[in-house]
PDB file of C-alpha atoms in Angstrom:
ATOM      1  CA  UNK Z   1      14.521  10.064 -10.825  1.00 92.00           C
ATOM      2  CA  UNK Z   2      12.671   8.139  -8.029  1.00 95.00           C
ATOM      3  CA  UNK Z   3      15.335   7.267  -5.374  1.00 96.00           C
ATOM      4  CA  UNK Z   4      16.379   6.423  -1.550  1.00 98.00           C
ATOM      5  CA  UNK Z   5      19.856   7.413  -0.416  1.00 97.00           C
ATOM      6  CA  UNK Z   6      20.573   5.947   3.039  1.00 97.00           C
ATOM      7  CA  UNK Z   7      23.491   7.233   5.199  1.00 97.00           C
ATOM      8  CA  UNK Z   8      24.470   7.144   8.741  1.00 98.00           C
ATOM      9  CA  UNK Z   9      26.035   3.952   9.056  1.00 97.00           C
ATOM     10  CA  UNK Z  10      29.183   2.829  10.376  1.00 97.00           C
ATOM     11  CA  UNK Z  11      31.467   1.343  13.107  1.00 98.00           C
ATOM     12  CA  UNK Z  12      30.197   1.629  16.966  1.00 98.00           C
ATOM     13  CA  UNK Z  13      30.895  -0.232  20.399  1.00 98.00           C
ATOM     14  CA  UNK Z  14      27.888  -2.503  21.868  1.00 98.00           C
ATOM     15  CA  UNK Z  15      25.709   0.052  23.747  1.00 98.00           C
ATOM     16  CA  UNK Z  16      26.275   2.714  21.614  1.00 98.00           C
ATOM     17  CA  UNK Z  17      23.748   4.675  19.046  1.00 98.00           C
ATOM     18  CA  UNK Z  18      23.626   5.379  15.515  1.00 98.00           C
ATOM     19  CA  UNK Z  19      21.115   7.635  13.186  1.00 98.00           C
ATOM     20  CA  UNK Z  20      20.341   6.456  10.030  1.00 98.00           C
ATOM     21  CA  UNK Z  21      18.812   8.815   7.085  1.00 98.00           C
ATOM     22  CA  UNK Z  22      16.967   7.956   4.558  1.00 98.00           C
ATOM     23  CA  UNK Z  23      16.562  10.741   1.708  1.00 98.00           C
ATOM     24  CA  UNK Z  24      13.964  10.268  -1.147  1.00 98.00           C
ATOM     25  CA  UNK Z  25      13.522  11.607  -4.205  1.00 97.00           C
ATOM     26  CA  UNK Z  26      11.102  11.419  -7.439  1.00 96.00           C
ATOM     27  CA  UNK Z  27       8.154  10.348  -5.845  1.00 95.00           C
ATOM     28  CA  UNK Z  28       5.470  11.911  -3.339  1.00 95.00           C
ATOM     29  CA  UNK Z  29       7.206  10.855  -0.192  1.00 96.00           C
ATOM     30  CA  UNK Z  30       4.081  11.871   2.292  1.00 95.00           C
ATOM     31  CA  UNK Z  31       2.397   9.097   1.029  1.00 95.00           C
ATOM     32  CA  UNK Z  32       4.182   6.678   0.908  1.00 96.00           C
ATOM     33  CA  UNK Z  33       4.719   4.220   3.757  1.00 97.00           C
ATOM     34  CA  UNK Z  34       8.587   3.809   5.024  1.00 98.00           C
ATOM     35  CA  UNK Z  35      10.234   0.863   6.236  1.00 98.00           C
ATOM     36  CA  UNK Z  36      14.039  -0.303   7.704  1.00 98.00           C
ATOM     37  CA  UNK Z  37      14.758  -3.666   7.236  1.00 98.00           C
ATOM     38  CA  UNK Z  38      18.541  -5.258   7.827  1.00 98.00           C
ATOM     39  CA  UNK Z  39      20.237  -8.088   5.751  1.00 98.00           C
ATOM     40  CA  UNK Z  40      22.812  -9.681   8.262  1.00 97.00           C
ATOM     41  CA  UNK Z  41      25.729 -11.645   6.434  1.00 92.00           C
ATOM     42  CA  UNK Z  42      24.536 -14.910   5.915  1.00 94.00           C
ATOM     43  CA  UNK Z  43      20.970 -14.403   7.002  1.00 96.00           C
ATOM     44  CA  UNK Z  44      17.544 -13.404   5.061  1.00 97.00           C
ATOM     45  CA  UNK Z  45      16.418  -9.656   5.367  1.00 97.00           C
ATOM     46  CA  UNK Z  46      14.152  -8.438   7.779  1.00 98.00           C
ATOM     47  CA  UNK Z  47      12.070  -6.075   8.712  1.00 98.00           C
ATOM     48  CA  UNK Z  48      13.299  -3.635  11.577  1.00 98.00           C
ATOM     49  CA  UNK Z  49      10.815  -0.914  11.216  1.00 98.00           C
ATOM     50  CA  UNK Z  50       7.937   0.560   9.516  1.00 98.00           C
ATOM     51  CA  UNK Z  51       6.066   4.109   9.599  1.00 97.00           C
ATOM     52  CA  UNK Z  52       2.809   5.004   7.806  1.00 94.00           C
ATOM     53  CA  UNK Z  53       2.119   7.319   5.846  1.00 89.00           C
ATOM     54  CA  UNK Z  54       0.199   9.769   8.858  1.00 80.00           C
ATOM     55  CA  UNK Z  55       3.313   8.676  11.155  1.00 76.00           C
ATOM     56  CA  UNK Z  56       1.513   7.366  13.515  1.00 78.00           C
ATOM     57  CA  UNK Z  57       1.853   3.526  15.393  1.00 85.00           C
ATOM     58  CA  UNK Z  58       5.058   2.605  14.041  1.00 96.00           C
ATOM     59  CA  UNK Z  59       5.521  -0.547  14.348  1.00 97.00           C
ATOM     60  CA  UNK Z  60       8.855  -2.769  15.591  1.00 98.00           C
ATOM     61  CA  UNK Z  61      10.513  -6.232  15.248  1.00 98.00           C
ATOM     62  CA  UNK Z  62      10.643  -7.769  18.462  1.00 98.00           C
ATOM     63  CA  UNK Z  63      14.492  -7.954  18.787  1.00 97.00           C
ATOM     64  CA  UNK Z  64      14.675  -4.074  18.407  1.00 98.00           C
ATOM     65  CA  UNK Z  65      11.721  -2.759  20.605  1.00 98.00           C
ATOM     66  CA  UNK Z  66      12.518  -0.450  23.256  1.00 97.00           C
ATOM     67  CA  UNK Z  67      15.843   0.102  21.355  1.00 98.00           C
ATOM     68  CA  UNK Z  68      15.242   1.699  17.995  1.00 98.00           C
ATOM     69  CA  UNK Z  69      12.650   4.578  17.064  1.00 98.00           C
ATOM     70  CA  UNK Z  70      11.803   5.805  13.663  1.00 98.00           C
ATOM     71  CA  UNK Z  71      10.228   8.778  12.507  1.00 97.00           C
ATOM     72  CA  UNK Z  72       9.901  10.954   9.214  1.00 96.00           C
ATOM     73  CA  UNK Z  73       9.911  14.340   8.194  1.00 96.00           C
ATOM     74  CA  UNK Z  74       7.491  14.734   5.083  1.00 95.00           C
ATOM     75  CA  UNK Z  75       9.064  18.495   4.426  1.00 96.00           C
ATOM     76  CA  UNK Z  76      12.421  16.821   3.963  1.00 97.00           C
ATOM     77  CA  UNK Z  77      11.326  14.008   2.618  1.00 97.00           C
ATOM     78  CA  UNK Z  78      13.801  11.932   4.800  1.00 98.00           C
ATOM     79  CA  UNK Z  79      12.651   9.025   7.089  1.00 98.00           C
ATOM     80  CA  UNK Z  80      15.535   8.413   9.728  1.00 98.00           C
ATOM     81  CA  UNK Z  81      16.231   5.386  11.850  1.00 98.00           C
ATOM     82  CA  UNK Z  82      17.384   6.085  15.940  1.00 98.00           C
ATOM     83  CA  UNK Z  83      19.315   2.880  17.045  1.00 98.00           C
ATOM     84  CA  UNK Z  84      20.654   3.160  20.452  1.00 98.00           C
ATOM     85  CA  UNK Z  85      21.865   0.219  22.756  1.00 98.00           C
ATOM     86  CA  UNK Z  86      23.051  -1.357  20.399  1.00 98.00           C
ATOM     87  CA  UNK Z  87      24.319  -5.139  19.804  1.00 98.00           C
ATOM     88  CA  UNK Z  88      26.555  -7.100  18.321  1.00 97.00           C
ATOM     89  CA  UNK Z  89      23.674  -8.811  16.798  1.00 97.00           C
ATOM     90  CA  UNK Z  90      22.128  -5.542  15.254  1.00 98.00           C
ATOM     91  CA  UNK Z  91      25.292  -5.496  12.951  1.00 98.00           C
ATOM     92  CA  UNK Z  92      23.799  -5.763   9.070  1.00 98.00           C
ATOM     93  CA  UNK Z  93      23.457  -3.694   6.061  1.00 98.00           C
ATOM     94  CA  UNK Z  94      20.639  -1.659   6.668  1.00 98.00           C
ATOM     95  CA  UNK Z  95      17.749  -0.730   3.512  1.00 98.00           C
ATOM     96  CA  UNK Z  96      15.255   1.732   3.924  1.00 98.00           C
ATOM     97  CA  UNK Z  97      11.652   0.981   1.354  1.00 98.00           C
ATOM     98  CA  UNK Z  98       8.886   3.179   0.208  1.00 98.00           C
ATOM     99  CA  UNK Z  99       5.407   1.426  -0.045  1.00 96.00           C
ATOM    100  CA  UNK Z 100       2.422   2.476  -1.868  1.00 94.00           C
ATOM    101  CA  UNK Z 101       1.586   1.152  -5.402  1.00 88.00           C
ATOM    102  CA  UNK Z 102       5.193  -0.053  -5.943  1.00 88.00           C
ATOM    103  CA  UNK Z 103       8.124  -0.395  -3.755  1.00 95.00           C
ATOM    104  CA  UNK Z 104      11.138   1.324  -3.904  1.00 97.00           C
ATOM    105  CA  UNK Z 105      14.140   0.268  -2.004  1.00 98.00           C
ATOM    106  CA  UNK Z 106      17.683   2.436  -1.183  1.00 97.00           C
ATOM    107  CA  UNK Z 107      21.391   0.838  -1.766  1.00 97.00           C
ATOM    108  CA  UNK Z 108      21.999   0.016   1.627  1.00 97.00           C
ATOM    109  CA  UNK Z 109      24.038   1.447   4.815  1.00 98.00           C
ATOM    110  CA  UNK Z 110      26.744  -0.795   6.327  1.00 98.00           C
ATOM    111  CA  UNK Z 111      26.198  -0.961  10.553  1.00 98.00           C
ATOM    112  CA  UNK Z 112      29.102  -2.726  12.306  1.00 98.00           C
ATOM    113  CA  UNK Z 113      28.479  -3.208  16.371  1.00 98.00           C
ATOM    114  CA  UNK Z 114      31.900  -4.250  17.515  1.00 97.00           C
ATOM    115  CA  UNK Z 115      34.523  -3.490  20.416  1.00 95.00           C
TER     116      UNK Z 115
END
């Protein structure tokens, strides 16, 4: 069964840091490219993040530069999401997506920046 689980998500204070994971399943996850993109209430989804297949030059929406790294681990087949200083404004269900032929997008985690 080809799948993406995210998890990781929940309520934090501005400045602090969460760790999204993404865990796939059912397809050859190495090859695959991996994305984070974030669906805000009210607003259209976007792309955060995306990492190639090779991991290498990930590449970063402007608003979250500096402030969010990801990275994957092909042997787990998990690609994970570091979000640290974060914003009111980063608050958004977060979607991880698997590129190659098709795509293949996860359920969604819930990220709430709030005092």
């Amino acid at each position: 069964q080809v799948q993406l689980v995210e998890s990781g998500g929940g309520l934090v204070q501005p400045g602090g840091s969460l760790r999204l994971s993404c865990a796939a399943s059912g397809f050859t996850f190495s090859a695959y490219a991996m994305s984070w993109y974030r669906q805000a209430p009210g607003k259209e989804r976007e792309l955060v993040a995306v990492i190639f297949s090779g991991g290498g030059n990930p590449n970063y929406a402007d608003s979250v530069k500096g402030r969010f790294t990801i990275s994957r681990d092909n042997a787990k087949n998990t690609v994970y999401l570091q979000m640290n200083s974060l914003k009111p404004e980063d608050t958004a269900v977060y979607y991880c997506k698997a590129m190659r032929y098709l795509e293949i997008w996860g359920q969604g985690t819930l990220v709430t920046v709030s005092s």
